[in-house]
Coordinates of C-alpha atoms in Angstrom, one line a residue:
X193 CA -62.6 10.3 -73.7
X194 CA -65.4 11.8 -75.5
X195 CA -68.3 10.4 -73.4
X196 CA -70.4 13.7 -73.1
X197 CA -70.7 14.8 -76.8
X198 CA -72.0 11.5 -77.5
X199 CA -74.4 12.1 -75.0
X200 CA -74.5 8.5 -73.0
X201 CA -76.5 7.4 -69.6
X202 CA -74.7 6.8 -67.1
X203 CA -75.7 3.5 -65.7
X204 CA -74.4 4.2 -62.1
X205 CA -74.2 7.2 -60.4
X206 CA -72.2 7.8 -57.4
X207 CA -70.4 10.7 -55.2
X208 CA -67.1 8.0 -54.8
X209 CA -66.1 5.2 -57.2
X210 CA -63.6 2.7 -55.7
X211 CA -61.7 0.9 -58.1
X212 CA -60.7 -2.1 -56.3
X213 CA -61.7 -4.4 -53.1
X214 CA -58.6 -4.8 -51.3
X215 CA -57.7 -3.4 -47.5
X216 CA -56.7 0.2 -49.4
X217 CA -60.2 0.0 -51.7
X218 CA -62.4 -0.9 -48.2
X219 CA -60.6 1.6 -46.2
X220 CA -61.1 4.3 -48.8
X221 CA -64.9 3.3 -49.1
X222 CA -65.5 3.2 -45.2
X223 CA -63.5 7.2 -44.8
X224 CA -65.8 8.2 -48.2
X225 CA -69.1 7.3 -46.3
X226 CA -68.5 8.1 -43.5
X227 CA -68.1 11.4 -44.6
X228 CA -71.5 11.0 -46.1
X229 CA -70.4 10.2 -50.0
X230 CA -72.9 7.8 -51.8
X231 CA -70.0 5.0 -52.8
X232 CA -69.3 2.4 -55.2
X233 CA -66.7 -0.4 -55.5
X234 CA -65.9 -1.8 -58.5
X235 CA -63.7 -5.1 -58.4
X236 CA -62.5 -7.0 -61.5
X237 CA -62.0 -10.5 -60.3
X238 CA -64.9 -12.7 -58.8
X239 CA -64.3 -11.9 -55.1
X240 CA -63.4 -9.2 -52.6
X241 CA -59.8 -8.9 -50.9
X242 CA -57.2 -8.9 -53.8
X243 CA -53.5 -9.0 -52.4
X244 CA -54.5 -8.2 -49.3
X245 CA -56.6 -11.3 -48.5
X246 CA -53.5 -13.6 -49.4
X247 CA -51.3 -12.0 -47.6
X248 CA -50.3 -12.1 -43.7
X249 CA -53.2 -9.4 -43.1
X250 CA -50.2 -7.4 -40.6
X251 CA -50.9 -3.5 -40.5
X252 CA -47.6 -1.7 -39.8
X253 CA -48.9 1.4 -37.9
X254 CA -45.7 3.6 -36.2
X255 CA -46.7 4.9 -32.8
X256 CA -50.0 2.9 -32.5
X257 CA -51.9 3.3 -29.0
X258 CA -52.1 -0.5 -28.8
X259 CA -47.8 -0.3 -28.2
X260 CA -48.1 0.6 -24.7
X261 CA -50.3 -2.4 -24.3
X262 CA -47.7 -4.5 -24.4
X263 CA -44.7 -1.8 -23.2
X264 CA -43.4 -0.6 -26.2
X265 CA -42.5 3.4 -26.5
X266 CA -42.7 5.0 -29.7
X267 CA -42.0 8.6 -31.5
X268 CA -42.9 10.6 -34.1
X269 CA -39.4 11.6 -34.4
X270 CA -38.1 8.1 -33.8
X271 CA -40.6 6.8 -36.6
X272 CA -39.9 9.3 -38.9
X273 CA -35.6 8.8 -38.8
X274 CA -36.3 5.3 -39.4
X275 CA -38.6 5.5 -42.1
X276 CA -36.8 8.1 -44.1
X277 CA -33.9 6.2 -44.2
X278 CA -35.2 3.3 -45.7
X279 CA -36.7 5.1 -48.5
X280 CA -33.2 5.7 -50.1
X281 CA -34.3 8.9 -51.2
X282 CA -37.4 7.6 -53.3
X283 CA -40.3 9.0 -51.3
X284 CA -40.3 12.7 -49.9
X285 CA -40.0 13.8 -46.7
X286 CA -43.6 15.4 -46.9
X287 CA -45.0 12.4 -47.8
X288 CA -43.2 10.2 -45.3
X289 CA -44.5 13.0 -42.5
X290 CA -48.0 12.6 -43.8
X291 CA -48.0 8.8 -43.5
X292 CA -46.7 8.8 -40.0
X293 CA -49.0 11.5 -38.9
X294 CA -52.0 9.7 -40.6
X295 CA -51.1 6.1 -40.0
X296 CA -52.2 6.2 -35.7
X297 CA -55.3 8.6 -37.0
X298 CA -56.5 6.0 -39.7
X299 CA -55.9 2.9 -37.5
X300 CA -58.5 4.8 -34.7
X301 CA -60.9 5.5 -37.4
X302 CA -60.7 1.9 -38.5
X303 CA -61.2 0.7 -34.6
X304 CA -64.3 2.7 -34.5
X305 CA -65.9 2.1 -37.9
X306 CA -65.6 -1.4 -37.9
X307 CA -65.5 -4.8 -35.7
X308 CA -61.8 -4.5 -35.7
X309 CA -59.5 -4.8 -32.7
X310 CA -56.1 -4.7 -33.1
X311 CA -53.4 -6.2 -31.1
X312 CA -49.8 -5.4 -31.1
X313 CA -47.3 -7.7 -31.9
X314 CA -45.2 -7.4 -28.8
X315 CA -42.0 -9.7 -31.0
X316 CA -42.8 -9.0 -34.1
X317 CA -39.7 -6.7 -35.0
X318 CA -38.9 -4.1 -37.6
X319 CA -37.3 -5.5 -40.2
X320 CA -34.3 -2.9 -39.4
X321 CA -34.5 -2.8 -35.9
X322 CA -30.8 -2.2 -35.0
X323 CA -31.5 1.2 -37.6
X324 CA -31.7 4.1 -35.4
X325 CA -35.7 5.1 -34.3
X326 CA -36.1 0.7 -35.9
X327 CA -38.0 -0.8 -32.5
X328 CA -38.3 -4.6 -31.5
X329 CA -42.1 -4.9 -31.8
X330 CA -45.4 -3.5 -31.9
X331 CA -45.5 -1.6 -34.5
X332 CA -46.5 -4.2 -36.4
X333 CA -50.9 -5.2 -35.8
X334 CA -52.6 -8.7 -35.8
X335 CA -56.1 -8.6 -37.1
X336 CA -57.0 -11.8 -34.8
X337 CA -59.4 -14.2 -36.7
X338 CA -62.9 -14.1 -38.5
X339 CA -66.1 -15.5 -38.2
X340 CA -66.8 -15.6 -41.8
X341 CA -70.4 -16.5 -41.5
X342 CA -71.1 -13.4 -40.1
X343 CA -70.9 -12.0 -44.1
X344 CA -73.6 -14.1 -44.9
X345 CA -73.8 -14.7 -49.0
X346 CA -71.1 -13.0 -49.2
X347 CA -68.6 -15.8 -47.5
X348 CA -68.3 -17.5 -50.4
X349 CA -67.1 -13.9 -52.1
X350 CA -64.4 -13.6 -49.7
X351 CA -61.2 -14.6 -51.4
X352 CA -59.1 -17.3 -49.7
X353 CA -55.8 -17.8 -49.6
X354 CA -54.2 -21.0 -51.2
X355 CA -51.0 -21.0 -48.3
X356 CA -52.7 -19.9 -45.8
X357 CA -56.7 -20.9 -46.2
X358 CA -56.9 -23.6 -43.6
X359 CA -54.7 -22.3 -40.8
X360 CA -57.0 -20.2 -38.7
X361 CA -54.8 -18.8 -36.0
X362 CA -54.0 -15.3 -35.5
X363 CA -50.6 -14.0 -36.0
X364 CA -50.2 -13.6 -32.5
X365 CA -50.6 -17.4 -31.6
X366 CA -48.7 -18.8 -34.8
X367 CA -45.7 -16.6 -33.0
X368 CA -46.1 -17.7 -29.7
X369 CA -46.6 -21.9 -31.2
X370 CA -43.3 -21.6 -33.1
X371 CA -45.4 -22.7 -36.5
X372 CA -42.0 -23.0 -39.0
X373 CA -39.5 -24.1 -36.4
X374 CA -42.2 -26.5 -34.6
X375 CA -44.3 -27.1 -37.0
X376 CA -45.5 -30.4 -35.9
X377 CA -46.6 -29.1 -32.4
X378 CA -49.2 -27.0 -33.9
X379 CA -52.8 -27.7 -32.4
X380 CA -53.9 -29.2 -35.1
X381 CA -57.4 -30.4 -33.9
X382 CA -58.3 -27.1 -32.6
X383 CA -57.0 -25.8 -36.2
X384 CA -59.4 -28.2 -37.9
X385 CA -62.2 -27.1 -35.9
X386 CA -61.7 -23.7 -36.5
X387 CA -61.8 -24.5 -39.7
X388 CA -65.0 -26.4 -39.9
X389 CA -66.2 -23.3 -38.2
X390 CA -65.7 -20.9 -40.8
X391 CA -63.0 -18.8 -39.2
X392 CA -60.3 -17.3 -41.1
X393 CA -57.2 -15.6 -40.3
X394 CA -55.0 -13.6 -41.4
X395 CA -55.5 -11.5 -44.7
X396 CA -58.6 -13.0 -44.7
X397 CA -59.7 -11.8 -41.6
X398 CA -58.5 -8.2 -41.8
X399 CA -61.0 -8.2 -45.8
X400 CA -63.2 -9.8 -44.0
X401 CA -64.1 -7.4 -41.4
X402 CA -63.2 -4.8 -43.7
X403 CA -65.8 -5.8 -46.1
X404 CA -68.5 -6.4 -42.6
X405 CA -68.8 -3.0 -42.1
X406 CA -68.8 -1.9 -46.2
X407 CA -71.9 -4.6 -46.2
X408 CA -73.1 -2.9 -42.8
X409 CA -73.3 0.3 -44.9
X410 CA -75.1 -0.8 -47.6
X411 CA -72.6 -0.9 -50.2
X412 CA -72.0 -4.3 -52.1
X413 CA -68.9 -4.3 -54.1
X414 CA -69.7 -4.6 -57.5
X415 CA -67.7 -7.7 -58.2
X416 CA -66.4 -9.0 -61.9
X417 CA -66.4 -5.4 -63.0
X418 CA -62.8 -4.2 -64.1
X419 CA -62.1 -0.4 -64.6
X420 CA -60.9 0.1 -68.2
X421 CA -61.0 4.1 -68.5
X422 CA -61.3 7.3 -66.6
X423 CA -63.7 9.8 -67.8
X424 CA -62.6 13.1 -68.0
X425 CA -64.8 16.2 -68.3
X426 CA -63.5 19.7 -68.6
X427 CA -60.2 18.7 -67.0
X428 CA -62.0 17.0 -64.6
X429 CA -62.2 12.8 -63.8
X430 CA -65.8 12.2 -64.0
X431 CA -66.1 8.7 -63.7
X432 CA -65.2 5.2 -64.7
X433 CA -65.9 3.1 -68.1
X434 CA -66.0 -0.6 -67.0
X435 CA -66.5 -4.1 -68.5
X436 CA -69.6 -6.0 -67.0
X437 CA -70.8 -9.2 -68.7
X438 CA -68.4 -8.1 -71.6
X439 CA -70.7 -4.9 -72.0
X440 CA -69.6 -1.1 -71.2
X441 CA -70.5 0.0 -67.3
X442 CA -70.6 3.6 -67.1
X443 CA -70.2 4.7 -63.4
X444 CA -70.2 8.7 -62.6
X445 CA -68.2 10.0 -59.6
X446 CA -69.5 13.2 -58.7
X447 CA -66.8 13.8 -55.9
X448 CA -64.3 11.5 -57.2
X449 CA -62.4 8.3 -58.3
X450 CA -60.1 6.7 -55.8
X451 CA -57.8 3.7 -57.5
X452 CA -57.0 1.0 -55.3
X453 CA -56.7 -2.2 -57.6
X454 CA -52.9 -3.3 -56.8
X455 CA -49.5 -3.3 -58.8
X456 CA -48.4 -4.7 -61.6
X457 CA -46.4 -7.4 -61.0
X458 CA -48.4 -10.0 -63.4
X459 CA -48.1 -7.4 -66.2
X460 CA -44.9 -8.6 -68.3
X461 CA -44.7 -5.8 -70.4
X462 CA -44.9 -3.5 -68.1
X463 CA -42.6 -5.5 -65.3
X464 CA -39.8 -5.6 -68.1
X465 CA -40.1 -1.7 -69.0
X466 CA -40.4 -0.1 -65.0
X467 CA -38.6 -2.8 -62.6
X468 CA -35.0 -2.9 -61.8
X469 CA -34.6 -6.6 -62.4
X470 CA -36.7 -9.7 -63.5
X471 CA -39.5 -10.3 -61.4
X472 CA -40.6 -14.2 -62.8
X473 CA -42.8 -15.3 -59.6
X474 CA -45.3 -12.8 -58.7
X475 CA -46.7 -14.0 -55.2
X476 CA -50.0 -12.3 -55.5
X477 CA -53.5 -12.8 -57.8
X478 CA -53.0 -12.6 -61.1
X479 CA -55.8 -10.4 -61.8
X480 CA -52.9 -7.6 -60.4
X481 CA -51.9 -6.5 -63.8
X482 CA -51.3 -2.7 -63.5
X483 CA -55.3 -1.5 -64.7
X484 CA -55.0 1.5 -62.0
X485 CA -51.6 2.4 -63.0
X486 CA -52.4 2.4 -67.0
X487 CA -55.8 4.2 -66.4
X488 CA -53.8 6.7 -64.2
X489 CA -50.9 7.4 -67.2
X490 CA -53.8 8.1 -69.5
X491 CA -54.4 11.0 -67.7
X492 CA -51.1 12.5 -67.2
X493 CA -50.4 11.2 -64.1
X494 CA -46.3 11.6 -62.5
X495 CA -45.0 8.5 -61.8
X496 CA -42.5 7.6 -59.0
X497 CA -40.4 4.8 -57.7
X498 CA -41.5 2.4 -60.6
X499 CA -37.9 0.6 -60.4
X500 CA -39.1 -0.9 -56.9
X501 CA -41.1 -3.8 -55.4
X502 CA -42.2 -5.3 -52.3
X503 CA -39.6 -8.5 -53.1
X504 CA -39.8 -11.6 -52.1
X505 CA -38.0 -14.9 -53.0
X506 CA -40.3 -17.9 -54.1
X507 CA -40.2 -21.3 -54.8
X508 CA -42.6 -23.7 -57.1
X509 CA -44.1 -26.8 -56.1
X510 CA -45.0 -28.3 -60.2
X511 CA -48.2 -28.4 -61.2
X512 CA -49.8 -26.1 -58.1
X513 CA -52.3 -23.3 -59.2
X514 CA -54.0 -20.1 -58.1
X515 CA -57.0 -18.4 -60.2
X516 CA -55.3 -20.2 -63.1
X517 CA -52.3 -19.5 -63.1
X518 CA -49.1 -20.9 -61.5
X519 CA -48.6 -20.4 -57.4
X520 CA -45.5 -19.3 -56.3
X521 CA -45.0 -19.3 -52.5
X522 CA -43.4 -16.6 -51.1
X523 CA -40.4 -18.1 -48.5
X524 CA -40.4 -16.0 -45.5
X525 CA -38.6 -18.5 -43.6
X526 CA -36.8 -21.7 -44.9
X527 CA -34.0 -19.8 -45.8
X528 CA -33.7 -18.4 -42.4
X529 CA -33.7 -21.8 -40.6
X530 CA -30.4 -23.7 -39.9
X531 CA -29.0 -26.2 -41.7
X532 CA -29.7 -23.6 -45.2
X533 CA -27.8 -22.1 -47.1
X534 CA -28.5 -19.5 -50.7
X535 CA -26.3 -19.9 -53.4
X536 CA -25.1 -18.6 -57.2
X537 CA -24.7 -21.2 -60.2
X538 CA -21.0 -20.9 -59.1
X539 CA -22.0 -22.4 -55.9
X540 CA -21.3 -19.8 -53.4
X541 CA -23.4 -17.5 -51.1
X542 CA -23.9 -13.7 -52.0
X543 CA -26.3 -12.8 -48.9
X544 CA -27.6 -12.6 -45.4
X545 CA -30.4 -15.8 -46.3
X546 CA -32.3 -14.6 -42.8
X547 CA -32.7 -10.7 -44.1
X548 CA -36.0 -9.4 -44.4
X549 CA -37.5 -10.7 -48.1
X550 CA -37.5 -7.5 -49.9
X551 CA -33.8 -6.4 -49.0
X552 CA -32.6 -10.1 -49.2
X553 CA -33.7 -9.6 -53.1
X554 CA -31.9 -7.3 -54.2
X555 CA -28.0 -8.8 -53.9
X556 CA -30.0 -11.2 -56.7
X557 CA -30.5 -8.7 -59.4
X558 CA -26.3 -7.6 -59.3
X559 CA -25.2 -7.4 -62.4
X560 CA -22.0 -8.5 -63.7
X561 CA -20.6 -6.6 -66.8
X562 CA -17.6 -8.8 -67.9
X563 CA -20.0 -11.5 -68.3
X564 CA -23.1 -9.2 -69.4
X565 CA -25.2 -11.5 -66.6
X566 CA -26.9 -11.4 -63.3
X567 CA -24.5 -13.8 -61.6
X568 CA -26.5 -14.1 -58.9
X569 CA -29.6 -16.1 -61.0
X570 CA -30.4 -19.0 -61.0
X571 CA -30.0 -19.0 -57.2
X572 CA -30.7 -22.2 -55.0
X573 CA -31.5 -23.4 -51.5
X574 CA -29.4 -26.1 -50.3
X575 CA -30.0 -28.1 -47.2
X576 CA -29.5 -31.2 -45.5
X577 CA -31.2 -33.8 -44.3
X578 CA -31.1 -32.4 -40.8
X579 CA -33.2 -29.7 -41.6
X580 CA -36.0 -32.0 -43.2
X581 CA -35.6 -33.9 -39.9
X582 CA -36.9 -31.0 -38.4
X583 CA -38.7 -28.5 -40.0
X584 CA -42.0 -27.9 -42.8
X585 CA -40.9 -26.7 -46.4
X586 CA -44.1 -25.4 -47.5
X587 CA -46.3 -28.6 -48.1
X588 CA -43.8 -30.8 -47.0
X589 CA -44.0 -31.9 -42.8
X590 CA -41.0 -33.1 -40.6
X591 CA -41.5 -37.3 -40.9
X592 CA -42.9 -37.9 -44.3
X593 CA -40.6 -38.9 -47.1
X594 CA -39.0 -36.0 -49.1
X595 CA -41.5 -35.6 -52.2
X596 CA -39.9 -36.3 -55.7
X597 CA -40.1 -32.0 -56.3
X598 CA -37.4 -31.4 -53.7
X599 CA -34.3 -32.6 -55.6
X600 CA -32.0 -34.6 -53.6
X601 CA -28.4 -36.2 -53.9
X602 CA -26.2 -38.3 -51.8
X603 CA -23.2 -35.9 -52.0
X604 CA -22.9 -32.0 -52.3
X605 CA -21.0 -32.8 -55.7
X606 CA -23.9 -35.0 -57.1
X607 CA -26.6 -32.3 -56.1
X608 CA -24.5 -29.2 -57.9
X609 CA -24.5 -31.4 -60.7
X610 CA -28.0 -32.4 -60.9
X611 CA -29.1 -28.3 -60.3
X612 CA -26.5 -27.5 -62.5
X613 CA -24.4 -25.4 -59.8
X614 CA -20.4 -25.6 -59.8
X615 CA -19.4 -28.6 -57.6
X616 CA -16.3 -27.0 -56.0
X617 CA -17.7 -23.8 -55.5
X618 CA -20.4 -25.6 -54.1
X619 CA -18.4 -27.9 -51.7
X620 CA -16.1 -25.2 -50.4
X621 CA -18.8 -23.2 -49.3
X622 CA -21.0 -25.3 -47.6
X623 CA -17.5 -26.0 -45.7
X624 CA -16.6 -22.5 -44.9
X625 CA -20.2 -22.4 -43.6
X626 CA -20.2 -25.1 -41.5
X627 CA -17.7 -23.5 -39.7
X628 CA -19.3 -20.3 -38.9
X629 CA -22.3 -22.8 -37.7
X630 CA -20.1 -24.6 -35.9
X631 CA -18.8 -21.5 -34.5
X632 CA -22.1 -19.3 -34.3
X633 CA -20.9 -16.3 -35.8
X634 CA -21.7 -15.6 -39.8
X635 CA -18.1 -13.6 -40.9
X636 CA -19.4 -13.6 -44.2
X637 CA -22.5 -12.2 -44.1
X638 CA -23.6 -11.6 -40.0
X639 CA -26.4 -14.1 -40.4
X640 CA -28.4 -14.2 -37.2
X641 CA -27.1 -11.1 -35.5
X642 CA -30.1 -9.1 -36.5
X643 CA -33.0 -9.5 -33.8
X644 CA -35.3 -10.0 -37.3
X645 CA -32.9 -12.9 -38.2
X646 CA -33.5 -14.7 -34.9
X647 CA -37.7 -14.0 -35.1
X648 CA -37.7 -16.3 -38.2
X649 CA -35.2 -18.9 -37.0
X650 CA -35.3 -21.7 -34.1
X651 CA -35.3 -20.5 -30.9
X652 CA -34.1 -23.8 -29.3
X653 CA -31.3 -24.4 -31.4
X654 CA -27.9 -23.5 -30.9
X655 CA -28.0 -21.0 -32.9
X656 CA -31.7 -19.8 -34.3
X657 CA -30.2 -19.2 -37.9
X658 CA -27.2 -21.4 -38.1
X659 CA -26.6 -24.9 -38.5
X660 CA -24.2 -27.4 -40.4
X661 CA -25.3 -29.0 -43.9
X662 CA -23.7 -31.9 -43.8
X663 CA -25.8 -34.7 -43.5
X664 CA -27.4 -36.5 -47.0
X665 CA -29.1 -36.7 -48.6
X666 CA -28.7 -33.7 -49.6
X667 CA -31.5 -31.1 -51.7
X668 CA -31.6 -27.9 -53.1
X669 CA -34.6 -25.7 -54.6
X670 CA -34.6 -23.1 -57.3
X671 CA -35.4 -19.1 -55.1
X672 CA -37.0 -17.3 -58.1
X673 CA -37.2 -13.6 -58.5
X674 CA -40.9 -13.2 -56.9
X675 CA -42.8 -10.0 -55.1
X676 CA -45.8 -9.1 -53.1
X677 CA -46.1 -6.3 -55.8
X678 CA -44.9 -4.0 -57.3
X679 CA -44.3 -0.5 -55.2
X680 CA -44.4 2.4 -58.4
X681 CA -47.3 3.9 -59.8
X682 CA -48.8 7.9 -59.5
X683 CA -47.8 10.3 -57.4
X684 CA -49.5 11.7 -55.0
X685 CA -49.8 14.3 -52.3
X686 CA -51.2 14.5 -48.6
X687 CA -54.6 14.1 -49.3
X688 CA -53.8 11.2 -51.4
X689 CA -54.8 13.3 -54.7
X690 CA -52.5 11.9 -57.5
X691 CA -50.3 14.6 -59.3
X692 CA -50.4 15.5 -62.8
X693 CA -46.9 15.9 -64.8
X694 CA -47.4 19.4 -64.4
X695 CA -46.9 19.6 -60.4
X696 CA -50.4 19.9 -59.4
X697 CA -53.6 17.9 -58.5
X698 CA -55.5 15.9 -61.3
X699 CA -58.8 16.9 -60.0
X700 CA -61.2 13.8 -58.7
X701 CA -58.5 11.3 -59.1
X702 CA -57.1 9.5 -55.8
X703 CA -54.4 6.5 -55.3
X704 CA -53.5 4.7 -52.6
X705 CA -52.0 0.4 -52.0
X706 CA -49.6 -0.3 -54.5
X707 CA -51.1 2.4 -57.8
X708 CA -49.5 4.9 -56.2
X709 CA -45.5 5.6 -55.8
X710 CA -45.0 3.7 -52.7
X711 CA -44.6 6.1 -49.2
X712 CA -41.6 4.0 -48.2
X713 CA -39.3 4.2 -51.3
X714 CA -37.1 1.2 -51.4
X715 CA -37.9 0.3 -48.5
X716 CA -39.3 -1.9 -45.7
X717 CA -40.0 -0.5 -42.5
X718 CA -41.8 -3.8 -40.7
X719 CA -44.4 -6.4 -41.4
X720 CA -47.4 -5.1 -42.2
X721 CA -45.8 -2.0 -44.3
X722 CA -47.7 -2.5 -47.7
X723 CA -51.4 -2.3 -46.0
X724 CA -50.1 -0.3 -43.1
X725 CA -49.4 2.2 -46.4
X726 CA -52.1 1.5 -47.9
X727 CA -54.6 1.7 -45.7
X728 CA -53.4 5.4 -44.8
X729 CA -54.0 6.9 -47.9
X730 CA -57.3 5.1 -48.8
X731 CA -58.2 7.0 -45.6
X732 CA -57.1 9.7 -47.0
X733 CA -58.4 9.8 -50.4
X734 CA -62.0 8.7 -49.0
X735 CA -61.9 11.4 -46.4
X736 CA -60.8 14.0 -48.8
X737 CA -62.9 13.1 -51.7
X738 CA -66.3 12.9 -49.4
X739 CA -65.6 16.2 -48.8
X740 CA -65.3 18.3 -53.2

């Protein structure tokens, strides 16, 4: 950009520009102060938190000091078999040494700067735990919950999220109350109180504190303020050009500019030209639309693991919205439940329905070449009327009349017809199933043998993930192709620095969250892996760029 000949003002000046106001963004402001920067955050959308405040708020963290809390071991060597494998050789080893080096060293810093207290999810397992160095819990952190009053003003600037805004418990109790497989022996009273209160949970509780002790500093995130270009000056990035009140913002960054504004998963151009298959039903805010990664291309920046995502499958209730556009619910745990089943247009299953959501994804984008299709879209979720006897789907509670979005039929045959799934593929599925329910074992696909299977199933049923569809009505949804975000964007080294095509540093440039190539490949290692990551190397890049 030619910025200097023309001789402009700059209308901020600061030692650290942020782009972005989620848990990577906060983290990377906190590390940048605290090393005695002067910082800014700049945030596009109207309030502070992005992906991170709608998500579960988890930090995955391999050999945290809160593990032996609740008797969990843990090793570097342990952590760092398990996590390389699951990058299917799309992250290097370097990089997957620096993360699990970092990760314990950022989650201290974060303890100490801030309100923040973690606790370890003693049952919360990897999503591989059978994988060698994979562990049965606490690597994965609960925030606990947030007084949100204590931000002042800025409460009403903390984004909420539209699934999870009015359940204030922690991760921690919503494990130990069973909330999907007993969802009507929730405290609801004490929930509702809670509520009135101003606590939040969650995502919302990890920003929230997060953005306490940015406010504590005396930085204010500089909210409706998107990052259009990088300034560059002698080879240099200088600073940011902006849009503020559909004007030019001119912020300098005399140490550095650290991107942190999220994938690109609501960017259809760039979802069809980077991803490995269709990705239709993003599950995060739709202001994610790739800014940091475009700005970061623009100035030569290497690229890595662009094919990948954090998947997840969704499903639609019509007519529900989020920031405008249409919400798509991310299903962690339907599908995991007995009495369900996944299945193809020609009515049969083609995967373990309890794996973990980004893994379970990927049997959906198989492509068939006789055909020229994916045979495994449109895919559905078929169930009984056992299992809406028993257990929530989304806004729907165990007792209440189906709603008319859940399409129902009085025989397996109507229903394929109705969802426009083969009828006999369909029926002789469900029956082959019903065996393995009846017999607990899943020949087909070893559903509920994983110790991740069982967390998200019923513990008091016969089986926590199996269970026989063959009560009616009988109802199916569409699973569409969804994601937490997207996982590919700039590469970058230890010290978070994104690298150039050429192999070395661009200088003043920094990525971490879901800009940069994501740390675990294709992977993912355990709840809480996308901020674990991301908080890691916002640590790092505020740390390092305090100190140009």
């Amino acid at each position: 950009m030619d910025f200097f000949k023309k001789k402009r003002k700059w209308d901020l000046e600061v030692d650290v520009v942020v782009i972005g106001s989620g848990a990577a963004g906060l983290t990377a402001a906190i590390a940048a102060h605290s090393g005695g920067a002067k910082v800014a955050i700049l945030e596009k959308a109207a309030t502070v938190g992005g992906a991170t405040a709608v998500s579960g708020g988890v930090v995955w963290v391999p050999c945290n000091h809160h593990m032996s809390e609740v008797g969990i071991a843990d090793s570097r060597d342990e952590a760092l078999a398990y996590t390389k494998r699951l990058t299917d050789g799309r992250s290097s080893d370097d990089l997957v040494t620096t993360f699990i080096d970092a990760a314990p060293q950022m989650l201290r810093f974060v303890e100490e700067q801030t309100s923040l207290k973690f606790t370890a999810l003693a049952k919360y397992p990897d999503y591989h735990p059978e994988f060698p160095g994979g562990k049965p819990g606490g690597r994965s952190l609960d925030a606990g919950l947030f007084d949100a009053n204590e931000l002042g003003d800025w409460k009403k600037k903390l984004r909420r999220s539209p699934v999870f805004g009015m359940t204030a418990m922690s991760v921690t109790e919503a494990t130990e109350w069973g909330v999907f497989s007993k969802p009507l022996s929730l405290p609801f009273k004490l929930l509702g109180e809670r509520y009135a209160k101003g606590l939040v949970c969650y995502g919302g509780a990890l920003t929230g504190k997060l953005l306490k002790a940015v406010l504590d500093r005396g930085i204010q995130p500089i909210l409706e303020t998107g990052a259009k270009e990088l300034v560059v000056d002698e080879g240099r990035v200088a600073g940011v050009r902006a849009t503020k009140a559909n004007a030019d913002y001119f912020v300098r960054a005399k140490k550095g500019v650290v991107l942190a504004s999220g994938g690109f998963e609501w960017n259809k151009k760039l979802a069809a030209q980077f991803l490995g298959g269709p990705l239709t039903h993003p599950n995060s805010p739709p202001c994610n639309e790739g800014d940091g990664l475009v700005m970061a291309m623009s100035v030569g920046a290497d690229l890595g693991n662009m094919t990948e995502a954090w998947w997840c499958p969704s499903l639609v209730i019509p007519g529900e919205e989020y920031d405008g556009a249409q919400l798509n619910r991310g299903d962690f745990a339907t599908r995991s439940l007995p009495h369900t089943i996944i299945v193809n247009r020609r009515g049969q299953r083609f995967v373990n329905e309890a794996q973990n959501y980004n893994d379970l994804m990927k049997p959906f984008f198989a492509f068939e070449p006789h055909s020229y299709e994916r045979a495994n879209l449109p895919a559905f979720i078929v169930f009984d009327s056992q299992y809406l006897a028993k257990y929530a789907l989304m806004t729907y509670m165990p007792g209440r009349p189906p709603p008319d979005w859940i399409p129902k039929a009085d025989s397996l045959e109507a229903l394929a017809t109705k969802i426009g799934v083969d009828a006999r593929g369909l029926a002789a599925t469900v029956q082959r199933f019903n065996g393995f329910a009846r017999e607990g074992k899943d020949l087909d696909f070893h559903r509920g043998e994983s110790l991740y299977d069982r967390f998200y199933g019923d513990p008091d049923a016969a089986n926590p993930n199996l269970g026989t569809i063959e009560k009616g009505p009988f109802h199916a949804l569409e699973v569409h192709p969804g994601a937490i975000g997207t996982k590919g964007g700039a590469r970058v080294n230890g010290d978070a620095q994104v690298i150039g095509a050429s192999g070395a540093p661009i200088a003043g440039l920094y990525a971490a969250d879901n800009v940069m190539a994501g740390v675990t490949g294709a992977g993912y290692p355990g709840a809480g892996s996308t901020i674990g990551a991301a908080m890691t190397f916002g640590f790092l890049a505020g740390r390092h760029a305090a100190k140009q």
